[in-house]
Short mmCIF file of C-alpha atoms in Angstrom, two decimals:
data_model
loop_
_atom_site.label_atom_id
_atom_site.label_comp_id
_atom_site.label_asym_id
_atom_site.label_seq_id
_atom_site.Cartn_x
_atom_site.Cartn_y
_atom_site.Cartn_z
CA MET A 1 73.86 71.35 76.41
CA SER A 2 77.09 69.12 76.25
CA VAL A 3 79.15 69.25 79.43
CA TYR A 4 82.12 70.94 77.68
CA LEU A 5 79.92 73.68 76.54
CA ARG A 6 77.93 73.99 79.83
CA LEU A 7 81.75 73.75 81.57
CA TYR A 8 82.57 76.72 79.09
CA TRP A 9 79.41 78.92 79.92
CA GLU A 10 79.46 78.48 83.85
CA PHE A 11 82.98 79.47 84.28
CA PHE A 12 82.54 82.43 81.70
CA LYS A 13 79.91 83.82 83.84
CA THR A 14 82.30 83.14 87.08
CA GLY A 15 84.78 84.99 84.93
CA LEU A 16 82.95 88.20 83.88
CA PHE A 17 81.35 88.82 87.42
CA ALA A 18 83.65 87.56 90.04
CA VAL A 19 84.94 91.27 90.72
CA GLY A 20 87.52 91.07 93.59
CA GLY A 21 89.99 88.51 92.93
CA GLY A 22 90.30 84.84 93.16
CA MET A 23 88.33 84.24 96.25
CA ALA A 24 85.64 86.32 94.98
CA THR A 25 84.83 83.28 92.74
CA LEU A 26 83.86 80.84 95.74
CA PRO A 27 80.15 81.92 95.92
CA PHE A 28 79.84 81.15 92.11
CA LEU A 29 81.51 77.79 92.07
CA LYS A 30 79.35 77.06 95.41
CA ASP A 31 76.51 77.92 93.22
CA ILE A 32 77.91 75.98 90.34
CA GLY A 33 78.12 72.82 92.56
CA GLN A 34 74.44 73.11 93.60
CA SER A 35 73.11 73.54 90.65
CA THR A 36 75.10 71.00 88.49
CA GLY A 37 75.90 68.51 90.91
CA TRP A 38 79.72 68.00 89.81
CA TYR A 39 80.87 68.33 93.40
CA THR A 40 79.95 68.74 96.71
CA TYR A 41 80.61 71.78 99.12
CA THR A 42 83.39 69.34 100.86
CA ASP A 43 84.92 68.77 97.31
CA LEU A 44 84.87 72.42 96.92
CA MET A 45 87.17 73.03 100.02
CA ASN A 46 89.37 70.21 98.96
CA MET A 47 89.76 72.08 95.66
CA LEU A 48 90.41 75.46 97.05
CA ALA A 49 93.07 73.75 99.47
CA VAL A 50 94.88 72.49 96.14
CA SER A 51 94.55 75.66 94.48
CA GLU A 52 95.84 77.53 97.40
CA SER A 53 98.63 75.44 97.34
CA THR A 54 99.81 75.48 93.75
CA PRO A 55 101.07 78.53 91.57
CA GLY A 56 98.93 80.72 89.71
CA PRO A 57 95.77 82.83 90.41
CA ILE A 58 93.11 80.85 92.33
CA GLY A 59 90.29 81.43 90.31
CA ILE A 60 92.04 79.87 87.28
CA ASN A 61 93.45 76.92 89.27
CA MET A 62 89.74 76.44 90.71
CA ALA A 63 88.50 76.41 86.98
CA THR A 64 90.96 74.16 85.73
CA TYR A 65 90.27 71.81 88.70
CA VAL A 66 87.10 71.74 88.56
CA GLY A 67 87.06 70.94 84.62
CA PHE A 68 89.46 68.04 85.08
CA THR A 69 87.27 66.64 87.85
CA VAL A 70 84.26 66.83 85.29
CA GLY A 71 85.70 66.43 82.08
CA GLY A 72 89.10 65.40 82.08
CA ILE A 73 91.73 67.19 80.10
CA PRO A 74 89.47 68.48 77.69
CA GLY A 75 87.09 69.89 80.33
CA ALA A 76 90.13 71.52 82.16
CA VAL A 77 91.13 73.62 79.08
CA ILE A 78 87.71 74.57 78.55
CA ALA A 79 86.76 75.65 81.72
CA THR A 80 90.14 77.50 82.16
CA LEU A 81 89.59 79.18 78.62
CA GLY A 82 85.86 80.14 79.84
CA GLU A 83 87.32 81.68 82.98
CA VAL A 84 89.97 83.85 81.51
CA THR A 85 87.83 84.88 78.44
CA PRO A 86 86.05 87.66 79.90
CA SER A 87 88.90 89.47 81.44
CA ILE A 88 90.96 89.10 77.92
CA ILE A 89 88.01 90.75 76.52
CA VAL A 90 87.87 93.50 79.17
CA ILE A 91 91.12 94.48 79.08
CA LEU A 92 91.10 94.58 75.28
CA ILE A 93 88.08 97.00 75.40
CA VAL A 94 90.21 99.02 78.19
CA ALA A 95 93.37 98.86 76.50
CA MET A 96 91.53 100.40 73.23
CA MET A 97 89.92 103.08 75.64
CA LEU A 98 92.22 103.71 78.47
CA LYS A 99 92.01 107.59 78.55
CA LYS A 100 88.84 107.30 78.44
CA PHE A 101 88.35 104.92 81.27
CA ARG A 102 91.09 106.25 83.52
CA ASP A 103 89.67 108.99 85.03
CA ASN A 104 85.85 108.44 83.85
CA ARG A 105 83.69 109.32 87.27
CA TYR A 106 81.16 106.63 86.28
CA VAL A 107 83.54 103.58 86.14
CA ASN A 108 84.92 104.89 89.47
CA MET A 109 81.52 104.83 91.02
CA ALA A 110 80.78 101.59 89.79
CA PHE A 111 83.93 100.04 91.33
CA TYR A 112 83.08 102.24 94.50
CA GLY A 113 80.10 99.91 94.57
CA LEU A 114 81.30 96.84 93.76
CA ARG A 115 84.06 96.75 96.34
CA PRO A 116 81.29 96.43 99.25
CA ALA A 117 79.48 93.73 97.44
CA SER A 118 82.62 91.78 96.42
CA THR A 119 83.71 91.66 99.98
CA GLY A 120 80.08 90.45 101.06
CA LEU A 121 80.42 87.50 98.74
CA ILE A 122 83.73 86.87 99.99
CA GLY A 123 82.58 86.98 103.42
CA ALA A 124 79.70 84.92 103.09
CA ALA A 125 81.70 82.24 101.34
CA CYS A 126 84.51 82.10 104.21
CA VAL A 127 81.39 81.89 106.68
CA ALA A 128 80.37 78.86 104.85
CA VAL A 129 83.81 77.40 104.82
CA VAL A 130 84.65 77.96 108.54
CA LEU A 131 81.27 76.66 109.58
CA GLU A 132 82.05 73.36 107.32
CA VAL A 133 85.34 72.76 108.82
CA MET A 134 85.19 73.57 112.55
CA THR A 135 81.49 72.81 113.13
CA GLY A 136 79.00 70.11 112.16
CA ILE A 137 76.61 72.51 110.69
CA LYS A 138 75.88 72.00 107.01
CA VAL A 139 75.09 75.12 104.96
CA LEU A 140 71.62 74.50 102.74
CA ALA A 141 70.89 76.67 99.96
CA ALA A 142 67.42 75.88 98.63
CA ASP A 143 66.94 76.27 94.73
CA GLY A 144 65.44 79.77 94.53
CA ALA A 145 65.75 80.89 98.11
CA LEU A 146 67.25 84.16 99.06
CA VAL A 147 68.52 82.87 102.42
CA ASN A 148 70.68 79.80 103.47
CA THR A 149 69.52 77.30 106.09
CA PHE A 150 71.64 75.80 108.52
CA GLN A 151 71.79 72.37 109.77
CA LEU A 152 73.49 70.04 112.37
CA ALA A 153 74.49 67.18 110.14
CA GLY A 154 76.62 65.27 112.48
CA GLU A 155 76.23 64.30 116.51
CA ALA A 156 79.25 66.98 117.25
CA LEU A 157 78.59 70.49 117.11
CA ILE A 158 82.51 71.33 116.96
CA LYS A 159 85.13 69.32 115.12
CA TRP A 160 87.71 70.05 117.50
CA PRO A 161 90.78 68.54 115.26
CA GLY A 162 89.68 71.54 112.71
CA VAL A 163 89.39 74.14 115.63
CA LEU A 164 92.75 72.91 117.30
CA LEU A 165 94.55 73.15 113.84
CA ALA A 166 93.29 76.45 113.10
CA ALA A 167 94.36 77.78 116.46
CA VAL A 168 97.72 76.62 116.13
CA LEU A 169 98.29 78.03 112.70
CA LEU A 170 96.94 81.45 114.28
CA VAL A 171 99.31 81.59 117.06
CA LEU A 172 102.32 80.40 114.73
CA THR A 173 101.62 83.21 111.88
CA ASN A 174 100.76 85.67 114.38
CA VAL A 175 102.65 85.64 117.72
CA VAL A 176 105.67 83.15 117.73
CA LYS A 177 108.22 85.57 116.35
CA PRO A 178 110.44 82.95 114.94
CA VAL A 179 107.99 81.54 113.01
CA LYS A 180 105.49 84.05 111.89
CA ASP A 181 107.92 85.37 109.07
CA TRP A 182 108.30 81.76 107.28
CA HIS A 183 106.88 81.34 103.70
CA PRO A 184 103.39 80.46 103.63
CA ILE A 185 104.17 77.19 101.70
CA VAL A 186 105.77 75.91 105.09
CA PHE A 187 102.16 76.49 106.70
CA ILE A 188 100.27 74.70 103.78
CA ALA A 189 102.74 71.65 104.09
CA PHE A 190 102.35 71.35 107.78
CA SER A 191 98.53 71.69 107.36
CA ALA A 192 98.65 68.72 104.49
CA VAL A 193 100.71 66.59 106.85
CA VAL A 194 98.49 67.26 109.88
CA GLY A 195 95.41 66.44 107.45
CA ILE A 196 96.99 63.11 106.38
CA VAL A 197 97.83 61.92 109.76
CA PHE A 198 94.06 63.15 110.90
CA ARG A 199 92.57 60.98 108.20
CA PHE A 200 94.71 58.15 108.89
CA ALA A 201 94.38 58.05 112.52
CA GLY A 202 90.21 58.14 111.92
CA VAL A 203 90.08 61.71 113.40
#
């Protein structure tokens, strides 16, 4: 299977099954990285940071970024098409059968079950991101394993710069009244500047 066909197929599956918005794509993206070797979990977090700070839906941004990383501009286009194709198909079907779907009890029951499942997947991905950013613990998932394992990768259990930055942002966005109503892009830019400073300082 060529890399472009694989890109389309992997992101087609992501677009088809990631119910719950852009963040719901994280578990699928993590699985893609593990199964293909296209990127590491650290790379995924960097892609997430870029996708969050650029306009547009995060799932599509991630698909474009991964596609470009793996296959250049053609890869970006193909991965993005793979991500949006299922949504287009579903929207067209729903548009043709809108009246039937609107009050269909089975559809409502299906979404009732999908909501907690999507929440659990997003929560698991968020826990893995927090562990990666704020601790030296690596989340490992062996092929075919049902349960992840955890390993202390570095000497330090706690990554204090990450914890400190998260605490500062939490206080600024929730406690400090003159600041907490600022646009999110201000905090994203602030975090980016701090990351550059930390990198050059070797922190």
